[in-house]
Short mmCIF file of C-alpha atoms in Angstrom, two decimals:
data_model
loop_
_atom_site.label_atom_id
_atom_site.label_comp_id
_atom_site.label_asym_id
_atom_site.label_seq_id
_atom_site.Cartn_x
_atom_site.Cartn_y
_atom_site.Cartn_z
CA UNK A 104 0.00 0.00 0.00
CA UNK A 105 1.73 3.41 -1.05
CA UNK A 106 1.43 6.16 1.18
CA UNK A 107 -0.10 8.20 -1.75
CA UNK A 108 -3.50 5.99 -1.20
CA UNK A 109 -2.86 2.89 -2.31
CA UNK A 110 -2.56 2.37 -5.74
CA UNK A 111 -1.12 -1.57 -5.35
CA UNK A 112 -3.20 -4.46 -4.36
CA UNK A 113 -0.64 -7.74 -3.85
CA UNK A 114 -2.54 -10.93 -4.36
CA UNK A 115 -1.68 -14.68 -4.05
CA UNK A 116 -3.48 -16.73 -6.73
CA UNK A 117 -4.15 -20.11 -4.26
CA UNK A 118 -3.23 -20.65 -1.19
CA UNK A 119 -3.95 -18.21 1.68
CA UNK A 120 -0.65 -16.92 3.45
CA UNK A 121 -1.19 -14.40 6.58
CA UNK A 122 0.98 -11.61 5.47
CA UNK A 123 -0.05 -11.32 1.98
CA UNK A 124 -3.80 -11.85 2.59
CA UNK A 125 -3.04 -8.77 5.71
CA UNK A 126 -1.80 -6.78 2.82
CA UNK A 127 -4.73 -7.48 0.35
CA UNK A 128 -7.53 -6.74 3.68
CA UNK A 129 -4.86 -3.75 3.73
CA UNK A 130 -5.36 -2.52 0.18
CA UNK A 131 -8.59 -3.19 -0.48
CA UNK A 132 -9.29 -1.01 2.65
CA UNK A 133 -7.49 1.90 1.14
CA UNK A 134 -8.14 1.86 -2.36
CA UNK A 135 -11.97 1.98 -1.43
CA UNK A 136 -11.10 5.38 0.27
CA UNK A 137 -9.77 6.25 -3.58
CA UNK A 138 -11.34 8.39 -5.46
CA UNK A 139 -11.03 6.40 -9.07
CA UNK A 140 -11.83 3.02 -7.55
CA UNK A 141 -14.18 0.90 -8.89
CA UNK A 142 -15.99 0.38 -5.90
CA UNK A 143 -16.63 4.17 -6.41
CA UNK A 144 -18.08 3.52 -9.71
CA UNK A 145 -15.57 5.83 -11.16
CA UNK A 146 -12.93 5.52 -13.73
CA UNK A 147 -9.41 4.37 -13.43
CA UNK A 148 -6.74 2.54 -14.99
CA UNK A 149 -6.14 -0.72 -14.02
CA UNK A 150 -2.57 -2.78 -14.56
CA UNK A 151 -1.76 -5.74 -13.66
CA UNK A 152 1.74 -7.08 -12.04
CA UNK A 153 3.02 -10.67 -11.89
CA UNK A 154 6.26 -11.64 -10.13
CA UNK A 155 8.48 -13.69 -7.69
CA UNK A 156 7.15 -12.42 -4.66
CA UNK A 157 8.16 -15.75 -2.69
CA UNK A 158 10.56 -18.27 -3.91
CA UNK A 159 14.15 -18.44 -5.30
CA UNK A 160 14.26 -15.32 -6.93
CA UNK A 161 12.09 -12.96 -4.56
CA UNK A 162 14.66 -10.51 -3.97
CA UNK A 163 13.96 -9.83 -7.37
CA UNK A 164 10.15 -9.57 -7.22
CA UNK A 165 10.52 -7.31 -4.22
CA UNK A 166 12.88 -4.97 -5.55
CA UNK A 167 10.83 -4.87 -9.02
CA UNK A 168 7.49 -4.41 -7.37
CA UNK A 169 8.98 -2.08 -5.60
CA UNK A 170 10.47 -0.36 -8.75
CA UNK A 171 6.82 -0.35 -10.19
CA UNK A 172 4.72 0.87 -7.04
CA UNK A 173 7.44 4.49 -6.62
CA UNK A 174 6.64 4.79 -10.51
CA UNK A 175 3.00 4.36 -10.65
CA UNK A 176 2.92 6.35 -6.80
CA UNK A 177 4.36 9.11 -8.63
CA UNK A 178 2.31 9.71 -11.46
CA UNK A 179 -0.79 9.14 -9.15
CA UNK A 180 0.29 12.06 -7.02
CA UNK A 181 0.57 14.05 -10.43
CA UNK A 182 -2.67 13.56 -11.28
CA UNK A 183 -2.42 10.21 -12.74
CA UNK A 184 -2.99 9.79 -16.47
CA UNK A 185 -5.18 12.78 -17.98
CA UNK A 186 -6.48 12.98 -14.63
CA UNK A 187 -7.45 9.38 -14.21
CA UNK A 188 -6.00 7.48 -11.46
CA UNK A 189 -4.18 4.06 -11.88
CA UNK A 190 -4.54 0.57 -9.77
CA UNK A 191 -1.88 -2.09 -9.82
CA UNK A 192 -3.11 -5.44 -9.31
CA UNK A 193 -0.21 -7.66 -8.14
CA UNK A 194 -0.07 -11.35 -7.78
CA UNK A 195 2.95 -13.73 -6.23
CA UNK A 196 3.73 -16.27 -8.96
CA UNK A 197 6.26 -17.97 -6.10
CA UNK A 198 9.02 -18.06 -8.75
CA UNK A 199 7.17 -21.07 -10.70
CA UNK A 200 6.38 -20.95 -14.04
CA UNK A 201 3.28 -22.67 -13.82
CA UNK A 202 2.16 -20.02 -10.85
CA UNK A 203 3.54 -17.32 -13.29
CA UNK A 204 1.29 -18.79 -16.07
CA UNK A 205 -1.83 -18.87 -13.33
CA UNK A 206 -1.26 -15.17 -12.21
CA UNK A 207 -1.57 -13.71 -15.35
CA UNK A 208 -4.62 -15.98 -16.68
CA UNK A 209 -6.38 -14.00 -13.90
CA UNK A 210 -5.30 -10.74 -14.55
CA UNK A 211 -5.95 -11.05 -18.15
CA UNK A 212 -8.94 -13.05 -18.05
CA UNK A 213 -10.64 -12.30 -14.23
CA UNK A 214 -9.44 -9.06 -13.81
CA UNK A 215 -9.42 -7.56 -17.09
CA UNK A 216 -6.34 -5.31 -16.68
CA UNK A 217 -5.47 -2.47 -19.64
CA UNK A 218 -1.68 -4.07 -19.69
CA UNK A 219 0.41 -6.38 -17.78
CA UNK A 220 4.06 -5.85 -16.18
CA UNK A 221 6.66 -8.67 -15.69
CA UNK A 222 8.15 -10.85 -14.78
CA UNK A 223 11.90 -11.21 -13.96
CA UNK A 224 12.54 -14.32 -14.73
CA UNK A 225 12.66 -15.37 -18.38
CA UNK A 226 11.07 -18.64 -18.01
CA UNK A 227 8.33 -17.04 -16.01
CA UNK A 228 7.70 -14.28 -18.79
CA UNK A 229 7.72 -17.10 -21.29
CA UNK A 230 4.72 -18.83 -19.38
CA UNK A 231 3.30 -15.81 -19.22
CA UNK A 232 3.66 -13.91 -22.01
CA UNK A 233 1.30 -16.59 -24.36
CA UNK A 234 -2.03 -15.63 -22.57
CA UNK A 235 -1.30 -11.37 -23.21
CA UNK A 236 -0.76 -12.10 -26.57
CA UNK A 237 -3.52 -14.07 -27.27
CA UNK A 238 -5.70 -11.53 -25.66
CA UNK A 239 -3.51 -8.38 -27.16
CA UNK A 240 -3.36 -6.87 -23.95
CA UNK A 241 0.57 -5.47 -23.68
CA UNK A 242 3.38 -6.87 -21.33
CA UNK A 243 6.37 -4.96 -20.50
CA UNK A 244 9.01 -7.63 -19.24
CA UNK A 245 11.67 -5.47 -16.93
CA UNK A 246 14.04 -8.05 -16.83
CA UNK A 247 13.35 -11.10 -18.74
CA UNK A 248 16.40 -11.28 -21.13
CA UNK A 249 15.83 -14.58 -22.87
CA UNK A 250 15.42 -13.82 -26.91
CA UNK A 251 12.37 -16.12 -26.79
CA UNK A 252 10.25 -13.85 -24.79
CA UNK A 253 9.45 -11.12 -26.99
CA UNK A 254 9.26 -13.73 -30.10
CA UNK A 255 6.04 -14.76 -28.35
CA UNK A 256 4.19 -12.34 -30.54
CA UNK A 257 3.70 -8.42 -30.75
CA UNK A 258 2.60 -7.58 -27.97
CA UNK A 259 5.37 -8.40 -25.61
CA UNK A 260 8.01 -5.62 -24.67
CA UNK A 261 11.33 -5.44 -22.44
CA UNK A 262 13.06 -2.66 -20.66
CA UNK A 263 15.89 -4.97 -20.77
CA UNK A 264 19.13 -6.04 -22.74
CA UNK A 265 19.17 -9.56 -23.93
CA UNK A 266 21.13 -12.39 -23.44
CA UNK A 267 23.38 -12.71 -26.83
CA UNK A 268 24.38 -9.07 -26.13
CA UNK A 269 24.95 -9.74 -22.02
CA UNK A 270 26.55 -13.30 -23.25
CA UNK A 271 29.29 -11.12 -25.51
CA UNK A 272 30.22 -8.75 -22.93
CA UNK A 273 30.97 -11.17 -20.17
CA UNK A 274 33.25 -12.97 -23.27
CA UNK A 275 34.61 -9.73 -23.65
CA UNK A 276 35.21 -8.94 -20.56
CA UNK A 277 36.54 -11.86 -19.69
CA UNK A 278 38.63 -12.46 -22.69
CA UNK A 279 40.04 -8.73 -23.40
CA UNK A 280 40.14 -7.27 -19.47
CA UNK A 281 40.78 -10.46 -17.29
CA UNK A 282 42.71 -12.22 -20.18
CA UNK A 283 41.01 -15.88 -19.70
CA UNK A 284 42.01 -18.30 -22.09
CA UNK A 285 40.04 -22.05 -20.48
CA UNK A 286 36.70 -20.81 -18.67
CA UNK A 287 34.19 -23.86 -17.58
CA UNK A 288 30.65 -23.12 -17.31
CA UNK A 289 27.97 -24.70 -14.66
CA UNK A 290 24.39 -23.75 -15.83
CA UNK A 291 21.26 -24.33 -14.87
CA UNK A 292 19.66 -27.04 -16.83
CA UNK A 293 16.19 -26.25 -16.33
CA UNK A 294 16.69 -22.20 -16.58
CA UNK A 295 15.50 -20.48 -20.14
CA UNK A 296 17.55 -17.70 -19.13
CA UNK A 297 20.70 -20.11 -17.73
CA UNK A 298 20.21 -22.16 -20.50
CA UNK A 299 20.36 -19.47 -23.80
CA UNK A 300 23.48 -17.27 -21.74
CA UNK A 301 25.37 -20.03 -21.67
CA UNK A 302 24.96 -20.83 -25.40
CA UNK A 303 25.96 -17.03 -26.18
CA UNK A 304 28.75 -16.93 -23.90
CA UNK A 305 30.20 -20.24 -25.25
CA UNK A 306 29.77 -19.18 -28.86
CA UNK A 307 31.29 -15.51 -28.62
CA UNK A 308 34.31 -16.46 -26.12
CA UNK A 309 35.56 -19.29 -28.34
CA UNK A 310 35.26 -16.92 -31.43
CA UNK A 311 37.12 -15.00 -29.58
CA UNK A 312 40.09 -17.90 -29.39
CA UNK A 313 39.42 -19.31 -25.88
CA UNK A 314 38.53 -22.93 -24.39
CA UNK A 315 35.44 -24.15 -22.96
CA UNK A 316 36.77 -27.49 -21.73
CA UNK A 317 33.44 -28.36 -20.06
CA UNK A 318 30.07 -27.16 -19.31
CA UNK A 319 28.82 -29.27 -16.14
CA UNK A 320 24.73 -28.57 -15.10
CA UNK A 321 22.24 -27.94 -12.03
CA UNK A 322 19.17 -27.78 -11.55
CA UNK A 323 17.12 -25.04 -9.56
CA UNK A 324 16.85 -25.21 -5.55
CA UNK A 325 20.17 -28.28 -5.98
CA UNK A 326 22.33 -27.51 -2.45
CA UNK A 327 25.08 -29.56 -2.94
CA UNK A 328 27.35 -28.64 -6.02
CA UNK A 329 30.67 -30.26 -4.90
CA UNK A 330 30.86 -33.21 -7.63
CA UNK A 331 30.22 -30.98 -10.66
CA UNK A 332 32.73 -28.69 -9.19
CA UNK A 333 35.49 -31.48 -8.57
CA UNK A 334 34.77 -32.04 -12.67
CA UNK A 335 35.46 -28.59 -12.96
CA UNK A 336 38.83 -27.94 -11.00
CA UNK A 337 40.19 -31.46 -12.72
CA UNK A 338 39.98 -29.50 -16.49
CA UNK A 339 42.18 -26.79 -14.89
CA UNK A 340 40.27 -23.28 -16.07
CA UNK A 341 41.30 -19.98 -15.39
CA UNK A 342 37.82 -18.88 -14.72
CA UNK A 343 34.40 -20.37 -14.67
CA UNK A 344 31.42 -19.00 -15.74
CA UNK A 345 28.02 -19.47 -13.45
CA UNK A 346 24.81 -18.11 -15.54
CA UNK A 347 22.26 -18.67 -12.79
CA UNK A 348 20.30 -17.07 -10.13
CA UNK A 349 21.77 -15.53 -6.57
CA UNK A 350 20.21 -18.47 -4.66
CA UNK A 351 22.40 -20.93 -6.21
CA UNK A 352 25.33 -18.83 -7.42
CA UNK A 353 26.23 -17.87 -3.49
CA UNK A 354 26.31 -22.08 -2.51
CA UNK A 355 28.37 -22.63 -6.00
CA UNK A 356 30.91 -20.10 -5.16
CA UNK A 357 31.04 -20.94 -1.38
CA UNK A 358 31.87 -24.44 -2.34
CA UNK A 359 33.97 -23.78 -5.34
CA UNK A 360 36.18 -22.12 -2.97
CA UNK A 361 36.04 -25.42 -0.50
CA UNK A 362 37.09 -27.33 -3.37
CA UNK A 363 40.06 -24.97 -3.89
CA UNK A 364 39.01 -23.44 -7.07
CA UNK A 365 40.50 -20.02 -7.09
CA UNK A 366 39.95 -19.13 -10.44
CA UNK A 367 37.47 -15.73 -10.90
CA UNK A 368 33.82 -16.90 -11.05
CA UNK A 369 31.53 -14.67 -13.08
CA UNK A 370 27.95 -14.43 -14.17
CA UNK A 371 24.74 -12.35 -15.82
CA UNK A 372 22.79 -10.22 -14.03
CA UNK A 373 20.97 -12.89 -11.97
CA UNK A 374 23.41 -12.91 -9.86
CA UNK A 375 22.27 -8.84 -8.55
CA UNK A 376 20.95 -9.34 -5.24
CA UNK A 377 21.88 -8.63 -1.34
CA UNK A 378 21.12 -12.30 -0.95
CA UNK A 379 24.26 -13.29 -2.99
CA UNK A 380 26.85 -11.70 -0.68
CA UNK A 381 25.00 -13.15 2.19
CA UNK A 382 25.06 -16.65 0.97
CA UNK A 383 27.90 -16.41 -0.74
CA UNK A 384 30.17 -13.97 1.90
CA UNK A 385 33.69 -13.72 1.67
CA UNK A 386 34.30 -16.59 -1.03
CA UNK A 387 32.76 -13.73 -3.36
CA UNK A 388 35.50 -11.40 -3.35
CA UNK A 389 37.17 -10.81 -6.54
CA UNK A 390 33.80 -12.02 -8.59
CA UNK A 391 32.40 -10.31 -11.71
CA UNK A 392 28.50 -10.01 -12.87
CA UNK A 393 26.86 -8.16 -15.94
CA UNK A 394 24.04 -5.74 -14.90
CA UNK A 395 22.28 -3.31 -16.49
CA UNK A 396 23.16 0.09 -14.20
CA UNK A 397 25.69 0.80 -11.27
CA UNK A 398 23.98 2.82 -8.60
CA UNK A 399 26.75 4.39 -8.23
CA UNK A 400 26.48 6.13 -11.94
CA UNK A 401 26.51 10.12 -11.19
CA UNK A 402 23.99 10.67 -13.74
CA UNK A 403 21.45 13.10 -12.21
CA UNK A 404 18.48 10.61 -13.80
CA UNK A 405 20.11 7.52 -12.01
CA UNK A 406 20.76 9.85 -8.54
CA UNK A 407 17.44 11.29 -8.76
CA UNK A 408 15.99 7.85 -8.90
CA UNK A 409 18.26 6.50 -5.93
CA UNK A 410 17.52 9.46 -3.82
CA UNK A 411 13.58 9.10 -4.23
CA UNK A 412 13.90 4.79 -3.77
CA UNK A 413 15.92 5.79 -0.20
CA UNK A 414 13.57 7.83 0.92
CA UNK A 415 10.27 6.00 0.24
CA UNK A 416 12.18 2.14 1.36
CA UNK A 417 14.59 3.50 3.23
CA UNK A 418 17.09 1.44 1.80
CA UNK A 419 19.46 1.54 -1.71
CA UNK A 420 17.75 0.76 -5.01
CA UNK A 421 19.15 -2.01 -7.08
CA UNK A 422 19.07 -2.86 -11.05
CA UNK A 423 16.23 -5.10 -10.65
CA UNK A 424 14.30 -1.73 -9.08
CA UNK A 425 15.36 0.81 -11.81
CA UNK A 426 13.92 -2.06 -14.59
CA UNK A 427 10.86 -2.02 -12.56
CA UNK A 428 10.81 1.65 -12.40
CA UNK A 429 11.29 2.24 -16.19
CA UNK A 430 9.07 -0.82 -17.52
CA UNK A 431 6.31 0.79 -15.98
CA UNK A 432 7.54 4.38 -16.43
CA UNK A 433 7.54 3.28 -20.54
CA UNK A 434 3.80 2.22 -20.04
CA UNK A 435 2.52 5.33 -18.45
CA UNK A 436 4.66 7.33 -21.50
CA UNK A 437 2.44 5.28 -23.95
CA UNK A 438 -0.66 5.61 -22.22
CA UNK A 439 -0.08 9.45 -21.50
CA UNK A 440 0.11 9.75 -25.21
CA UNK A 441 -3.09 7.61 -26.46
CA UNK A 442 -4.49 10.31 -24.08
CA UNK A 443 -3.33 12.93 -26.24
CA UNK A 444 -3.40 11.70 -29.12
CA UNK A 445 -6.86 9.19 -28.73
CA UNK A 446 -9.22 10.52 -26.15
CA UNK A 447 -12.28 8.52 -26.95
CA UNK A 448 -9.93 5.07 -27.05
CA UNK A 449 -8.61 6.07 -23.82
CA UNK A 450 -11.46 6.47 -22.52
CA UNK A 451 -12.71 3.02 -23.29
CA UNK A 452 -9.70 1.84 -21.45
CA UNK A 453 -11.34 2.84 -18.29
CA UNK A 454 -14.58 0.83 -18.54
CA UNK A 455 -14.89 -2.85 -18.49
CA UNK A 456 -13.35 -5.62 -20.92
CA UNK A 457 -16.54 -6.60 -21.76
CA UNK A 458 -20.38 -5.62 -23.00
CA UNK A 459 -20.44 -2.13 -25.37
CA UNK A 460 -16.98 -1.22 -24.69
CA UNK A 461 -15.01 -4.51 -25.63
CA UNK A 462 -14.58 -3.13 -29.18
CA UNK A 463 -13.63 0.32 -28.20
CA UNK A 464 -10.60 -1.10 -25.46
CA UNK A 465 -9.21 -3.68 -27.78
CA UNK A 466 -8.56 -1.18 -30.40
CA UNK A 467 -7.05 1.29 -27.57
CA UNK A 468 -5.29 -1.16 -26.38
CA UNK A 469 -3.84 -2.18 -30.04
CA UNK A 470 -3.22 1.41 -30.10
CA UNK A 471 -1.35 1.58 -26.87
CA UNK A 472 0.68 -1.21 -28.02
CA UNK A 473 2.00 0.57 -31.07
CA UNK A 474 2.89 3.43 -29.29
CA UNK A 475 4.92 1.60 -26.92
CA UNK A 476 6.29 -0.04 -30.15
CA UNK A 477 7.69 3.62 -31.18
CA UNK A 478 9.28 4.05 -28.07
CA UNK A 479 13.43 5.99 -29.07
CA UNK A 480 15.24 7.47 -26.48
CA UNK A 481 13.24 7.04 -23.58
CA UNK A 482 15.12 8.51 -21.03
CA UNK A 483 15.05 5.69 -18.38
CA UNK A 484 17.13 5.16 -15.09
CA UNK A 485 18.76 2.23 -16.56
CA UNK A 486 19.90 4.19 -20.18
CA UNK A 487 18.83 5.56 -22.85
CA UNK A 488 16.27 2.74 -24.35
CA UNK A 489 15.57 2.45 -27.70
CA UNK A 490 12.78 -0.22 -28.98
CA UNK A 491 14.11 -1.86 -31.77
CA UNK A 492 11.52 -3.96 -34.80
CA UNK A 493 11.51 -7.03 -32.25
CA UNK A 494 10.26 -4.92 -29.26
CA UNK A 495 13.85 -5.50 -27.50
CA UNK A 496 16.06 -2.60 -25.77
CA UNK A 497 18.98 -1.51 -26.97
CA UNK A 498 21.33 -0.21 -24.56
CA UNK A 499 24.78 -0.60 -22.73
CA UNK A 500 25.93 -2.82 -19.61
CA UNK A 501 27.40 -2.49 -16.91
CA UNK A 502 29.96 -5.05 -15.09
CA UNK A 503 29.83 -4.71 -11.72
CA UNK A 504 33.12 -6.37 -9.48
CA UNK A 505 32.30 -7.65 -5.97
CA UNK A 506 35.16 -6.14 -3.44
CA UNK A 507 35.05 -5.88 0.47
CA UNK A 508 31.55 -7.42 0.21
CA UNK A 509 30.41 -4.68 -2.24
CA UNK A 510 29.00 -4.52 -5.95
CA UNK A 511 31.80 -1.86 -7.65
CA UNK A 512 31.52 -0.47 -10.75
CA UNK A 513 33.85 -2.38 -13.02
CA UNK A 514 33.54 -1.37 -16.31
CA UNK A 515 30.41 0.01 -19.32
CA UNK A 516 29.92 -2.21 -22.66
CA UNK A 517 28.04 -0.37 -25.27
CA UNK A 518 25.78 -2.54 -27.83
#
């Protein structure tokens, strides 16, 4: 609940948990004191939210949520769209992809959101993403940087880099910078997003004229990573490369150490999260992860944003955050301009998805999706993002270096 009113309702598809159905009694409490809401009978825009909330990866949900509610609190406080207030409906997919696939059946389908944003992981946007474009109802991925999620269809968007351009500037990086010749790679077997950065990693380093002398495999929520490891350290690399999520990544590292691998370990930006040093501690230092901004950027866009995170979470922003932030900053640019531009579609985005004004919202919302199509230069807290003809970002990277338990700024790759 934001302390502008309440523009966020967090929902659990199934089963009934005490804190999140707290928050939802909390919500629905102060969005009926909204003016906009429908219990008010008046207009608003809704959007709906699906992430990791709970689960492997909910640093991530958290921080995106997060990312999301400071945008859409924002622009509320302004006024909201035109003068029209928006809702965020937000359900926990528990970092599964069949949850993932649940949670946005129901805000699609039950719910009968305007547009959709999410979800972090790529194999949770891929579950996902099918259901939005069947219905043509717009999802903005932050984070998901798997090529296959916007090849769903024409309605799916990312804030986000993807993972043959992250998979050629950790080669890079660790081919021209840290001079690795032999790097083994332990990926996640079940992962999308493990899965295709390992592929473009592999492909671009040996182009490059190093050695992959062995790519061992995991699978999600595995503890115990010492035999694939012991594999590892017998082929002798000079670095090993660990495209997976902070969960796992901390135990791998921790244990690759054990095992007396002291060769750098490096990864994509799954590996962003407080979580990882606090798994991982010490065993860390002298690691290297692709990201997609440094807080520590002096850009007044990026300061501006880290300023107004700390003071409404009282706590600093990470990358996960900013995507948040500008996925749903890029949707309230698009639907501030069908405002302009469209009055009487926007308008029809306020009402129902169904009766007299189905016709009216689908074609806004086919409108709203080609504006967000047309999106160049967008001025967002992670860079500059440019839409190109397969709805994908284009923009730098960042590598980030882990020293005295801290994420450093290491280094900028342009596309």
């Amino acid at each position: 609940m934001s302390p502008q009113g309440g523009s966020m309702t967090v929902r659990r598809p199934f089963r009934a948990v005490a804190s999140v159905a707290a928050l939802v009694v909390l919500a629905a409490l102060a969005l009926a004191a909204l003016p906009g809401c429908q219990g008010g009978g008046k207009k608003l825009l809704h959007v709906g939210e699906f992430g990791s909330l709970t689960g492997g990866q909910a640093n991530f949900g958290i921080s995106t949520k997060e990312g999301v509610q400071m945008a859409m609190d924002e622009q509320n406080a302004a006024g909201g769209i035109a003068g029209v207030p928006l809702e965020v409906t937000v359900y926990d997919d528990q970092s599964k992809p069949e949850e993932a696939l649940t949670a946005v059946q129901k805000l699609v389908n039950a719910d009968g959101v305007i547009a959709v944003l999410g979800e972090v992981a790529s194999s949770n946007s891929l579950a996902g993403a099918p259901v939005c474009q069947r219905a043509g109802v717009p999802m903005i991925s932050p984070s998901s940087t798997n090529p296959k999620v916007t090849e769903v269809g024409d309605c799916i968007f990312r804030v986000c880099f993807i993972d043959p351009f992250q998979g050629r500037v950790m080669a890079r990086y660790a081919y021209e910078t840290l001079k690795l010749r032999k790097v083994a790679v332990l990926k996640d077997l079940k992962s999308d997003y493990s899965v295709g950065l390992t592929e473009f990693f592999t492909r671009a380093f040996t182009e490059m004229g190093g050695t992959v002398p062995v790519i061992q495999t995991y699978s999600k929520d595995d503890q115990d990573f010492r035999a694939q490891l012991t594999d590892i350290k017998a082929k002798g690399p000079d670095g090993v490369f660990v495209p997976g999520y902070y969960t796992e990544v901390g135990l791998i590292v921790r244990q690759a150490r054990e095992q007396g691998i002291t060769a750098p370990l490096f990864g994509g930006d799954g590996w962003e999260s407080e979580q990882l040093t606090r798994i991982g501690g010490p065993a860390l230092e002298g690691c290297y992860f692709s990201t997609h901004q440094s807080m520590e950027n002096p850009d007044p866009v990026v300061q501006n944003f880290v300023k107004g995170y700390r003071a409404k979470w009282n706590k600093m922003p990470d990358a996960l955050a900013a995507l948040g932030y500008d996925a749903a900053k890029l949707l309230l640019g698009g639907l501030k301009q069908l405002s302009e531009q469209d009055p009487q579609g926007f308008q029809a985005l306020q009402g129902p998805a169904t009766g007299a004004n189905r016709e009216g919202r689908v074609a806004a919302q086919r409108k709203l999706r080609d504006l967000i199509a047309a999106t160049k230069d967008f001025a967002g807290v992670t860079g500059k993002i440019h839409l190109d003809e397969n709805r994908n970002a284009v923009k730098s990277a960042v590598v980030l270096k882990i020293q005295d338990g801290k994420f450093t700024y290491a280094g900028t790759v342009e596309p």
